[in-house]
Amino acid sequence: DIKIYVVKMISYVLYTNDGVYFFLQHQFIIEEIFYQFREDNITLNSGHIIQEFVKYEDIVHIILFTPSVYLLFIIIRDDTVEKSALSFEIVNTIFQEHEYMVDYFLQYNYDRFIEMYLSLLKSKNYIVVRKSLDLLYYILTHYKYFNERFIQSIDNMKLIASFQNNPSEKIQVSAYKIYDLFVKKFDE
């Protein structure tokens, strides 16, 4: 299938010395691949290309500071389980492997980011909510600026506390870990 060869070709180009530089010079390709990620017929191929992209800090910088990053959250919230899972995997990679870049991004884009992220927490989809809570805990424990802003909000505390009424024990446990961060902060 030609799509598999395209993924392999892009992976190879990225691994060469000039591959990352090529995509930095042609950012429209990165953005187009993100928008194609929403297309049903090429989802996995685009997703695998994006997974290759997020291995490189320079490309992650482009992703974080363009609308592409928010497209990932829209896909997590609104699309099929397969697309949502792949998007979550990509977001986790970005947040866990590029902490310096993400910290910078969160400092300058907190309001827009938190608006998008809260929409994930308010989803009716169990998996989206559970994974969002787990990632939120990671973000709160690894990104000080984000932690300070998020924990200061009484509305955020009420939202997290509301998960204690969720029928899922896993969601309750994840929410409790986050709620405990609020309690520790208020005790200080």
Short mmCIF file of N, CA and C in Angstrom, two decimals:
data_model
loop_
_atom_site.label_atom_id
_atom_site.label_comp_id
_atom_site.label_asym_id
_atom_site.label_seq_id
_atom_site.Cartn_x
_atom_site.Cartn_y
_atom_site.Cartn_z
N ASP A 1 0.84 -1.19 0.00
CA ASP A 1 0.00 0.00 0.00
C ASP A 1 0.89 1.25 0.00
N ILE A 2 0.56 2.20 -0.81
CA ILE A 2 1.38 3.41 -0.99
C ILE A 2 1.47 4.23 0.30
N LYS A 3 0.42 4.22 1.11
CA LYS A 3 0.42 5.00 2.35
C LYS A 3 1.48 4.50 3.32
N ILE A 4 1.67 3.21 3.38
CA ILE A 4 2.69 2.64 4.26
C ILE A 4 4.08 3.07 3.80
N TYR A 5 4.28 3.11 2.49
CA TYR A 5 5.56 3.56 1.96
C TYR A 5 5.81 5.04 2.27
N VAL A 6 4.76 5.84 2.25
CA VAL A 6 4.89 7.26 2.59
C VAL A 6 5.35 7.41 4.04
N VAL A 7 4.73 6.65 4.95
CA VAL A 7 5.12 6.70 6.36
C VAL A 7 6.58 6.29 6.51
N LYS A 8 6.98 5.21 5.86
CA LYS A 8 8.36 4.74 5.94
C LYS A 8 9.32 5.77 5.35
N MET A 9 8.92 6.41 4.25
CA MET A 9 9.77 7.41 3.62
C MET A 9 9.97 8.61 4.55
N ILE A 10 8.90 9.08 5.16
CA ILE A 10 9.02 10.23 6.07
C ILE A 10 9.86 9.85 7.28
N SER A 11 9.67 8.65 7.80
CA SER A 11 10.50 8.19 8.92
C SER A 11 11.97 8.19 8.53
N TYR A 12 12.27 7.70 7.33
CA TYR A 12 13.66 7.66 6.87
C TYR A 12 14.21 9.08 6.73
N VAL A 13 13.43 9.97 6.14
CA VAL A 13 13.88 11.35 5.96
C VAL A 13 14.17 12.00 7.31
N LEU A 14 13.33 11.74 8.30
CA LEU A 14 13.56 12.31 9.63
C LEU A 14 14.87 11.80 10.23
N TYR A 15 15.20 10.55 9.99
CA TYR A 15 16.40 9.97 10.59
C TYR A 15 17.70 10.43 9.91
N THR A 16 17.60 10.98 8.73
CA THR A 16 18.80 11.48 8.08
C THR A 16 19.18 12.82 8.70
N ASN A 17 20.38 13.26 8.47
CA ASN A 17 20.88 14.50 9.08
C ASN A 17 20.05 15.71 8.72
N ASP A 18 19.58 15.77 7.50
CA ASP A 18 18.85 16.95 7.05
C ASP A 18 17.34 16.80 7.13
N GLY A 19 16.86 15.66 7.61
CA GLY A 19 15.43 15.40 7.62
C GLY A 19 14.64 16.38 8.46
N VAL A 20 15.05 16.58 9.69
CA VAL A 20 14.34 17.51 10.57
C VAL A 20 14.43 18.91 9.98
N TYR A 21 15.59 19.28 9.49
CA TYR A 21 15.77 20.60 8.88
C TYR A 21 14.81 20.78 7.69
N PHE A 22 14.64 19.74 6.89
CA PHE A 22 13.72 19.81 5.75
C PHE A 22 12.31 20.16 6.22
N PHE A 23 11.83 19.46 7.27
CA PHE A 23 10.47 19.73 7.75
C PHE A 23 10.37 21.08 8.44
N LEU A 24 11.44 21.54 9.04
CA LEU A 24 11.42 22.88 9.63
C LEU A 24 11.30 23.94 8.54
N GLN A 25 11.90 23.68 7.40
CA GLN A 25 11.81 24.62 6.28
C GLN A 25 10.48 24.52 5.54
N HIS A 26 9.77 23.43 5.73
CA HIS A 26 8.49 23.20 5.04
C HIS A 26 7.41 22.86 6.08
N GLN A 27 7.17 23.80 6.97
CA GLN A 27 6.25 23.56 8.08
C GLN A 27 4.83 23.24 7.61
N PHE A 28 4.48 23.71 6.45
CA PHE A 28 3.13 23.44 5.94
C PHE A 28 2.88 21.94 5.81
N ILE A 29 3.94 21.15 5.59
CA ILE A 29 3.78 19.69 5.50
C ILE A 29 3.34 19.14 6.86
N ILE A 30 3.97 19.63 7.91
CA ILE A 30 3.60 19.18 9.27
C ILE A 30 2.14 19.52 9.54
N GLU A 31 1.76 20.75 9.25
CA GLU A 31 0.38 21.18 9.52
C GLU A 31 -0.61 20.40 8.66
N GLU A 32 -0.27 20.13 7.43
CA GLU A 32 -1.16 19.36 6.55
C GLU A 32 -1.35 17.93 7.06
N ILE A 33 -0.28 17.33 7.55
CA ILE A 33 -0.39 15.97 8.09
C ILE A 33 -1.32 15.96 9.31
N PHE A 34 -1.24 17.00 10.13
CA PHE A 34 -2.15 17.09 11.27
C PHE A 34 -3.60 17.19 10.81
N TYR A 35 -3.85 17.99 9.80
CA TYR A 35 -5.23 18.14 9.33
C TYR A 35 -5.71 16.87 8.63
N GLN A 36 -4.81 16.16 8.00
CA GLN A 36 -5.18 14.89 7.37
C GLN A 36 -5.46 13.81 8.41
N PHE A 37 -4.93 14.00 9.61
CA PHE A 37 -5.14 13.05 10.70
C PHE A 37 -6.64 12.87 10.99
N ARG A 38 -7.42 13.89 10.70
CA ARG A 38 -8.87 13.79 10.95
C ARG A 38 -9.58 13.00 9.87
N GLU A 39 -8.94 12.76 8.73
CA GLU A 39 -9.57 12.03 7.64
C GLU A 39 -9.58 10.54 7.96
N ASP A 40 -10.72 9.92 7.82
CA ASP A 40 -10.87 8.51 8.20
C ASP A 40 -9.98 7.56 7.41
N ASN A 41 -9.76 7.84 6.15
CA ASN A 41 -9.05 6.86 5.33
C ASN A 41 -7.53 6.86 5.53
N ILE A 42 -6.99 7.85 6.20
CA ILE A 42 -5.53 7.87 6.40
C ILE A 42 -5.14 8.15 7.84
N THR A 43 -6.04 7.93 8.76
CA THR A 43 -5.80 8.24 10.17
C THR A 43 -4.54 7.61 10.71
N LEU A 44 -4.44 6.31 10.60
CA LEU A 44 -3.29 5.63 11.21
C LEU A 44 -1.98 6.05 10.57
N ASN A 45 -1.98 6.22 9.27
CA ASN A 45 -0.75 6.64 8.60
C ASN A 45 -0.31 8.02 9.09
N SER A 46 -1.24 8.96 9.11
CA SER A 46 -0.91 10.30 9.59
C SER A 46 -0.49 10.25 11.05
N GLY A 47 -1.19 9.46 11.84
CA GLY A 47 -0.84 9.34 13.26
C GLY A 47 0.55 8.81 13.47
N HIS A 48 0.94 7.82 12.67
CA HIS A 48 2.28 7.26 12.81
C HIS A 48 3.34 8.26 12.36
N ILE A 49 3.03 9.06 11.37
CA ILE A 49 3.96 10.12 10.96
C ILE A 49 4.12 11.14 12.08
N ILE A 50 3.01 11.51 12.71
CA ILE A 50 3.06 12.47 13.82
C ILE A 50 3.85 11.88 14.98
N GLN A 51 3.69 10.58 15.22
CA GLN A 51 4.49 9.94 16.27
C GLN A 51 5.99 10.07 15.98
N GLU A 52 6.36 9.98 14.73
CA GLU A 52 7.76 10.18 14.36
C GLU A 52 8.17 11.64 14.58
N PHE A 53 7.29 12.56 14.21
CA PHE A 53 7.58 13.99 14.39
C PHE A 53 7.87 14.34 15.84
N VAL A 54 7.08 13.80 16.76
CA VAL A 54 7.20 14.24 18.16
C VAL A 54 8.44 13.70 18.86
N LYS A 55 9.25 12.97 18.15
CA LYS A 55 10.54 12.53 18.70
C LYS A 55 11.58 13.65 18.64
N TYR A 56 11.29 14.71 17.89
CA TYR A 56 12.27 15.76 17.63
C TYR A 56 11.80 17.08 18.22
N GLU A 57 12.61 17.63 19.11
CA GLU A 57 12.24 18.84 19.84
C GLU A 57 11.92 20.02 18.92
N ASP A 58 12.68 20.20 17.86
CA ASP A 58 12.42 21.33 16.95
C ASP A 58 11.05 21.22 16.30
N ILE A 59 10.66 20.01 15.98
CA ILE A 59 9.34 19.82 15.37
C ILE A 59 8.25 19.94 16.43
N VAL A 60 8.52 19.47 17.64
CA VAL A 60 7.55 19.64 18.73
C VAL A 60 7.29 21.12 18.98
N HIS A 61 8.32 21.93 18.87
CA HIS A 61 8.15 23.38 19.03
C HIS A 61 7.13 23.91 18.02
N ILE A 62 7.25 23.48 16.79
CA ILE A 62 6.29 23.90 15.76
C ILE A 62 4.89 23.42 16.11
N ILE A 63 4.79 22.17 16.53
CA ILE A 63 3.48 21.60 16.87
C ILE A 63 2.84 22.37 18.02
N LEU A 64 3.61 22.67 19.05
CA LEU A 64 3.05 23.34 20.21
C LEU A 64 2.62 24.77 19.93
N PHE A 65 3.30 25.44 19.03
CA PHE A 65 3.01 26.85 18.81
C PHE A 65 2.25 27.11 17.51
N THR A 66 1.52 26.10 17.07
CA THR A 66 0.58 26.24 15.96
C THR A 66 -0.74 25.61 16.42
N PRO A 67 -1.80 25.81 15.67
CA PRO A 67 -3.08 25.19 16.07
C PRO A 67 -3.07 23.66 16.05
N SER A 68 -2.00 23.06 15.55
CA SER A 68 -1.92 21.60 15.47
C SER A 68 -2.12 20.94 16.82
N VAL A 69 -1.53 21.51 17.87
CA VAL A 69 -1.63 20.89 19.19
C VAL A 69 -3.08 20.85 19.66
N TYR A 70 -3.85 21.88 19.36
CA TYR A 70 -5.25 21.90 19.78
C TYR A 70 -6.08 20.92 18.95
N LEU A 71 -5.66 20.69 17.74
CA LEU A 71 -6.34 19.69 16.90
C LEU A 71 -6.25 18.31 17.55
N LEU A 72 -5.12 18.02 18.17
CA LEU A 72 -4.98 16.74 18.88
C LEU A 72 -6.04 16.60 19.97
N PHE A 73 -6.28 17.69 20.72
CA PHE A 73 -7.27 17.63 21.79
C PHE A 73 -8.70 17.52 21.24
N ILE A 74 -8.95 18.14 20.12
CA ILE A 74 -10.27 18.01 19.48
C ILE A 74 -10.49 16.57 19.04
N ILE A 75 -9.46 15.95 18.48
CA ILE A 75 -9.56 14.56 18.06
C ILE A 75 -9.78 13.65 19.28
N ILE A 76 -9.07 13.90 20.36
CA ILE A 76 -9.25 13.10 21.58
C ILE A 76 -10.70 13.19 22.04
N ARG A 77 -11.23 14.38 22.03
CA ARG A 77 -12.58 14.61 22.56
C ARG A 77 -13.69 14.12 21.65
N ASP A 78 -13.51 14.27 20.34
CA ASP A 78 -14.65 14.12 19.43
C ASP A 78 -14.62 12.91 18.50
N ASP A 79 -13.49 12.27 18.34
CA ASP A 79 -13.40 11.25 17.30
C ASP A 79 -13.52 9.83 17.86
N THR A 80 -13.25 8.89 16.99
CA THR A 80 -13.37 7.47 17.32
C THR A 80 -12.37 7.07 18.40
N VAL A 81 -12.59 5.93 18.99
CA VAL A 81 -11.70 5.42 20.04
C VAL A 81 -10.29 5.25 19.49
N GLU A 82 -10.17 4.76 18.28
CA GLU A 82 -8.85 4.52 17.67
C GLU A 82 -8.08 5.84 17.52
N LYS A 83 -8.74 6.85 16.97
CA LYS A 83 -8.08 8.15 16.79
C LYS A 83 -7.79 8.80 18.14
N SER A 84 -8.73 8.69 19.05
CA SER A 84 -8.55 9.27 20.37
C SER A 84 -7.35 8.66 21.08
N ALA A 85 -7.24 7.35 21.03
CA ALA A 85 -6.12 6.65 21.69
C ALA A 85 -4.78 7.06 21.07
N LEU A 86 -4.73 7.14 19.76
CA LEU A 86 -3.49 7.53 19.09
C LEU A 86 -3.13 8.97 19.43
N SER A 87 -4.12 9.84 19.47
CA SER A 87 -3.87 11.24 19.83
C SER A 87 -3.36 11.34 21.26
N PHE A 88 -3.96 10.58 22.17
CA PHE A 88 -3.49 10.60 23.56
C PHE A 88 -2.06 10.12 23.66
N GLU A 89 -1.72 9.11 22.89
CA GLU A 89 -0.35 8.61 22.89
C GLU A 89 0.62 9.70 22.43
N ILE A 90 0.24 10.44 21.42
CA ILE A 90 1.07 11.53 20.90
C ILE A 90 1.21 12.63 21.95
N VAL A 91 0.10 13.02 22.56
CA VAL A 91 0.13 14.07 23.58
C VAL A 91 0.99 13.64 24.77
N ASN A 92 0.83 12.40 25.20
CA ASN A 92 1.66 11.89 26.31
C ASN A 92 3.14 11.96 25.96
N THR A 93 3.48 11.59 24.75
CA THR A 93 4.88 11.66 24.33
C THR A 93 5.39 13.09 24.39
N ILE A 94 4.60 14.02 23.89
CA ILE A 94 5.02 15.43 23.91
C ILE A 94 5.25 15.89 25.35
N PHE A 95 4.29 15.62 26.23
CA PHE A 95 4.37 16.11 27.61
C PHE A 95 5.44 15.41 28.43
N GLN A 96 5.73 14.17 28.14
CA GLN A 96 6.69 13.43 28.95
C GLN A 96 8.12 13.48 28.42
N GLU A 97 8.29 13.72 27.14
CA GLU A 97 9.64 13.70 26.58
C GLU A 97 10.20 15.08 26.23
N HIS A 98 9.37 16.09 26.31
CA HIS A 98 9.82 17.44 25.92
C HIS A 98 9.40 18.44 27.00
N GLU A 99 9.80 18.17 28.23
CA GLU A 99 9.32 18.95 29.37
C GLU A 99 9.71 20.43 29.30
N TYR A 100 10.91 20.74 28.87
CA TYR A 100 11.33 22.13 28.80
C TYR A 100 10.45 22.90 27.82
N MET A 101 10.23 22.32 26.65
CA MET A 101 9.41 22.96 25.62
C MET A 101 7.96 23.09 26.08
N VAL A 102 7.43 22.07 26.71
CA VAL A 102 6.04 22.10 27.18
C VAL A 102 5.88 23.12 28.30
N ASP A 103 6.86 23.21 29.19
CA ASP A 103 6.80 24.19 30.27
C ASP A 103 6.70 25.60 29.69
N TYR A 104 7.51 25.87 28.71
CA TYR A 104 7.47 27.19 28.03
C TYR A 104 6.11 27.41 27.38
N PHE A 105 5.62 26.39 26.70
CA PHE A 105 4.30 26.47 26.04
C PHE A 105 3.20 26.76 27.06
N LEU A 106 3.20 26.04 28.18
CA LEU A 106 2.14 26.22 29.19
C LEU A 106 2.18 27.60 29.83
N GLN A 107 3.35 28.15 29.99
CA GLN A 107 3.45 29.49 30.58
C GLN A 107 2.81 30.54 29.69
N TYR A 108 2.95 30.39 28.40
CA TYR A 108 2.46 31.42 27.49
C TYR A 108 1.11 31.11 26.86
N ASN A 109 0.60 29.93 27.09
CA ASN A 109 -0.68 29.54 26.49
C ASN A 109 -1.62 28.89 27.50
N TYR A 110 -1.44 29.22 28.77
CA TYR A 110 -2.21 28.55 29.82
C TYR A 110 -3.72 28.66 29.58
N ASP A 111 -4.22 29.85 29.34
CA ASP A 111 -5.67 30.05 29.24
C ASP A 111 -6.29 29.24 28.11
N ARG A 112 -5.69 29.30 26.96
CA ARG A 112 -6.23 28.54 25.82
C ARG A 112 -6.10 27.03 26.06
N PHE A 113 -4.95 26.64 26.59
CA PHE A 113 -4.73 25.23 26.86
C PHE A 113 -5.73 24.69 27.88
N ILE A 114 -5.91 25.41 28.99
CA ILE A 114 -6.78 24.90 30.05
C ILE A 114 -8.23 24.84 29.58
N GLU A 115 -8.64 25.77 28.75
CA GLU A 115 -9.99 25.72 28.20
C GLU A 115 -10.19 24.43 27.39
N MET A 116 -9.22 24.11 26.57
CA MET A 116 -9.29 22.89 25.76
C MET A 116 -9.22 21.65 26.65
N TYR A 117 -8.34 21.69 27.64
CA TYR A 117 -8.15 20.52 28.49
C TYR A 117 -9.38 20.25 29.36
N LEU A 118 -9.99 21.31 29.87
CA LEU A 118 -11.19 21.13 30.69
C LEU A 118 -12.32 20.50 29.88
N SER A 119 -12.34 20.76 28.58
CA SER A 119 -13.37 20.13 27.75
C SER A 119 -13.17 18.61 27.70
N LEU A 120 -11.93 18.15 27.83
CA LEU A 120 -11.68 16.71 27.90
C LEU A 120 -12.21 16.14 29.21
N LEU A 121 -12.00 16.86 30.29
CA LEU A 121 -12.46 16.39 31.60
C LEU A 121 -13.99 16.37 31.70
N LYS A 122 -14.63 17.17 30.89
CA LYS A 122 -16.10 17.24 30.92
C LYS A 122 -16.74 16.30 29.89
N SER A 123 -15.93 15.52 29.23
CA SER A 123 -16.42 14.59 28.23
C SER A 123 -17.30 13.52 28.87
N LYS A 124 -18.20 12.97 28.08
CA LYS A 124 -19.05 11.86 28.54
C LYS A 124 -18.36 10.51 28.32
N ASN A 125 -17.23 10.53 27.63
CA ASN A 125 -16.50 9.31 27.31
C ASN A 125 -15.61 8.92 28.50
N TYR A 126 -15.84 7.74 29.05
CA TYR A 126 -15.11 7.25 30.22
C TYR A 126 -13.60 7.24 29.98
N ILE A 127 -13.17 6.71 28.86
CA ILE A 127 -11.73 6.58 28.59
C ILE A 127 -11.08 7.96 28.47
N VAL A 128 -11.74 8.89 27.81
CA VAL A 128 -11.20 10.24 27.66
C VAL A 128 -11.04 10.88 29.03
N VAL A 129 -12.05 10.76 29.88
CA VAL A 129 -11.98 11.36 31.21
C VAL A 129 -10.87 10.71 32.04
N ARG A 130 -10.82 9.39 32.05
CA ARG A 130 -9.81 8.70 32.86
C ARG A 130 -8.39 9.04 32.43
N LYS A 131 -8.14 8.98 31.12
CA LYS A 131 -6.80 9.29 30.64
C LYS A 131 -6.47 10.77 30.84
N SER A 132 -7.47 11.63 30.71
CA SER A 132 -7.25 13.07 30.93
C SER A 132 -6.89 13.36 32.38
N LEU A 133 -7.54 12.67 33.30
CA LEU A 133 -7.19 12.85 34.72
C LEU A 133 -5.77 12.36 34.99
N ASP A 134 -5.41 11.23 34.42
CA ASP A 134 -4.05 10.71 34.62
C ASP A 134 -3.00 11.67 34.06
N LEU A 135 -3.24 12.18 32.87
CA LEU A 135 -2.29 13.13 32.28
C LEU A 135 -2.27 14.43 33.08
N LEU A 136 -3.43 14.87 33.55
CA LEU A 136 -3.48 16.09 34.36
C LEU A 136 -2.63 15.94 35.62
N TYR A 137 -2.72 14.79 36.26
CA TYR A 137 -1.89 14.56 37.44
C TYR A 137 -0.40 14.66 37.08
N TYR A 138 -0.04 14.07 35.96
CA TYR A 138 1.35 14.16 35.51
C TYR A 138 1.75 15.63 35.28
N ILE A 139 0.89 16.36 34.60
CA ILE A 139 1.18 17.78 34.31
C ILE A 139 1.33 18.56 35.61
N LEU A 140 0.42 18.34 36.54
CA LEU A 140 0.46 19.07 37.81
C LEU A 140 1.70 18.75 38.63
N THR A 141 2.20 17.55 38.52
CA THR A 141 3.38 17.17 39.31
C THR A 141 4.71 17.46 38.60
N HIS A 142 4.65 17.85 37.34
CA HIS A 142 5.89 18.10 36.60
C HIS A 142 6.05 19.54 36.10
N TYR A 143 4.98 20.30 36.09
CA TYR A 143 5.04 21.66 35.56
C TYR A 143 4.56 22.64 36.61
N LYS A 144 5.52 23.27 37.29
CA LYS A 144 5.24 24.11 38.46
C LYS A 144 4.31 25.27 38.12
N TYR A 145 4.57 25.98 37.04
CA TYR A 145 3.74 27.13 36.69
C TYR A 145 2.30 26.70 36.47
N PHE A 146 2.12 25.62 35.73
CA PHE A 146 0.78 25.12 35.48
C PHE A 146 0.11 24.73 36.80
N ASN A 147 0.85 24.05 37.64
CA ASN A 147 0.32 23.62 38.94
C ASN A 147 -0.19 24.82 39.73
N GLU A 148 0.62 25.87 39.81
CA GLU A 148 0.24 27.04 40.59
C GLU A 148 -1.03 27.69 40.04
N ARG A 149 -1.12 27.82 38.74
CA ARG A 149 -2.32 28.43 38.14
C ARG A 149 -3.55 27.55 38.31
N PHE A 150 -3.39 26.27 38.07
CA PHE A 150 -4.53 25.35 38.12
C PHE A 150 -5.07 25.22 39.55
N ILE A 151 -4.17 25.07 40.51
CA ILE A 151 -4.55 24.85 41.90
C ILE A 151 -5.20 26.10 42.52
N GLN A 152 -4.91 27.27 42.00
CA GLN A 152 -5.49 28.50 42.53
C GLN A 152 -6.99 28.64 42.23
N SER A 153 -7.47 27.89 41.28
CA SER A 153 -8.85 28.05 40.84
C SER A 153 -9.80 27.17 41.66
N ILE A 154 -10.75 27.82 42.30
CA ILE A 154 -11.78 27.10 43.05
C ILE A 154 -12.66 26.29 42.10
N ASP A 155 -12.90 26.82 40.90
CA ASP A 155 -13.71 26.09 39.90
C ASP A 155 -13.03 24.78 39.51
N ASN A 156 -11.71 24.81 39.36
CA ASN A 156 -10.98 23.59 39.04
C ASN A 156 -11.10 22.59 40.19
N MET A 157 -10.99 23.09 41.42
CA MET A 157 -11.11 22.21 42.57
C MET A 157 -12.51 21.57 42.62
N LYS A 158 -13.54 22.35 42.34
CA LYS A 158 -14.91 21.81 42.34
C LYS A 158 -15.07 20.76 41.25
N LEU A 159 -14.49 21.01 40.07
CA LEU A 159 -14.59 20.04 38.99
C LEU A 159 -13.93 18.72 39.38
N ILE A 160 -12.73 18.81 39.93
CA ILE A 160 -12.02 17.59 40.33
C ILE A 160 -12.77 16.88 41.46
N ALA A 161 -13.29 17.63 42.41
CA ALA A 161 -14.05 17.02 43.51
C ALA A 161 -15.31 16.33 43.00
N SER A 162 -15.90 16.86 41.93
CA SER A 162 -17.13 16.25 41.39
C SER A 162 -16.91 14.83 40.88
N PHE A 163 -15.68 14.50 40.55
CA PHE A 163 -15.39 13.15 40.07
C PHE A 163 -15.49 12.10 41.19
N GLN A 164 -15.56 12.54 42.43
CA GLN A 164 -15.74 11.58 43.53
C GLN A 164 -17.12 10.94 43.48
N ASN A 165 -18.03 11.55 42.75
CA ASN A 165 -19.38 10.99 42.57
C ASN A 165 -19.48 10.09 41.34
N ASN A 166 -18.39 9.95 40.61
CA ASN A 166 -18.39 9.13 39.41
C ASN A 166 -18.51 7.66 39.80
N PRO A 167 -19.29 6.88 39.05
CA PRO A 167 -19.43 5.46 39.40
C PRO A 167 -18.15 4.64 39.22
N SER A 168 -17.20 5.14 38.44
CA SER A 168 -15.97 4.40 38.20
C SER A 168 -14.97 4.63 39.33
N GLU A 169 -14.51 3.54 39.92
CA GLU A 169 -13.52 3.64 40.98
C GLU A 169 -12.19 4.18 40.46
N LYS A 170 -11.83 3.82 39.22
CA LYS A 170 -10.57 4.30 38.65
C LYS A 170 -10.58 5.81 38.48
N ILE A 171 -11.71 6.35 38.03
CA ILE A 171 -11.83 7.81 37.89
C ILE A 171 -11.78 8.46 39.28
N GLN A 172 -12.44 7.87 40.24
CA GLN A 172 -12.42 8.41 41.60
C GLN A 172 -11.00 8.46 42.15
N VAL A 173 -10.24 7.39 41.95
CA VAL A 173 -8.87 7.33 42.46
C VAL A 173 -8.00 8.37 41.76
N SER A 174 -8.12 8.48 40.45
CA SER A 174 -7.33 9.48 39.71
C SER A 174 -7.68 10.88 40.16
N ALA A 175 -8.96 11.15 40.34
CA ALA A 175 -9.39 12.47 40.78
C ALA A 175 -8.93 12.75 42.22
N TYR A 176 -8.95 11.73 43.06
CA TYR A 176 -8.52 11.93 44.44
C TYR A 176 -7.05 12.34 44.50
N LYS A 177 -6.21 11.73 43.68
CA LYS A 177 -4.79 12.10 43.65
C LYS A 177 -4.63 13.58 43.30
N ILE A 178 -5.43 14.06 42.37
CA ILE A 178 -5.37 15.48 41.99
C ILE A 178 -5.93 16.34 43.11
N TYR A 179 -7.06 15.92 43.67
CA TYR A 179 -7.68 16.67 44.76
C TYR A 179 -6.72 16.79 45.94
N ASP A 180 -5.96 15.76 46.18
CA ASP A 180 -4.97 15.78 47.26
C ASP A 180 -3.94 16.89 47.03
N LEU A 181 -3.62 17.18 45.78
CA LEU A 181 -2.69 18.28 45.48
C LEU A 181 -3.30 19.62 45.89
N PHE A 182 -4.61 19.77 45.69
CA PHE A 182 -5.30 20.98 46.14
C PHE A 182 -5.20 21.10 47.66
N VAL A 183 -5.47 20.01 48.35
CA VAL A 183 -5.47 20.02 49.82
C VAL A 183 -4.08 20.37 50.34
N LYS A 184 -3.05 19.76 49.76
CA LYS A 184 -1.68 20.06 50.19
C LYS A 184 -1.34 21.52 49.97
N LYS A 185 -1.79 22.08 48.86
CA LYS A 185 -1.51 23.48 48.56
C LYS A 185 -2.21 24.40 49.55
N PHE A 186 -3.45 24.08 49.88
CA PHE A 186 -4.19 24.94 50.82
C PHE A 186 -3.70 24.80 52.25
N ASP A 187 -3.08 23.66 52.56
CA ASP A 187 -2.50 23.47 53.89
C ASP A 187 -1.24 24.30 54.10
N GLU A 188 -0.58 24.67 53.01
CA GLU A 188 0.68 25.43 53.12
C GLU A 188 0.48 26.83 53.59
#
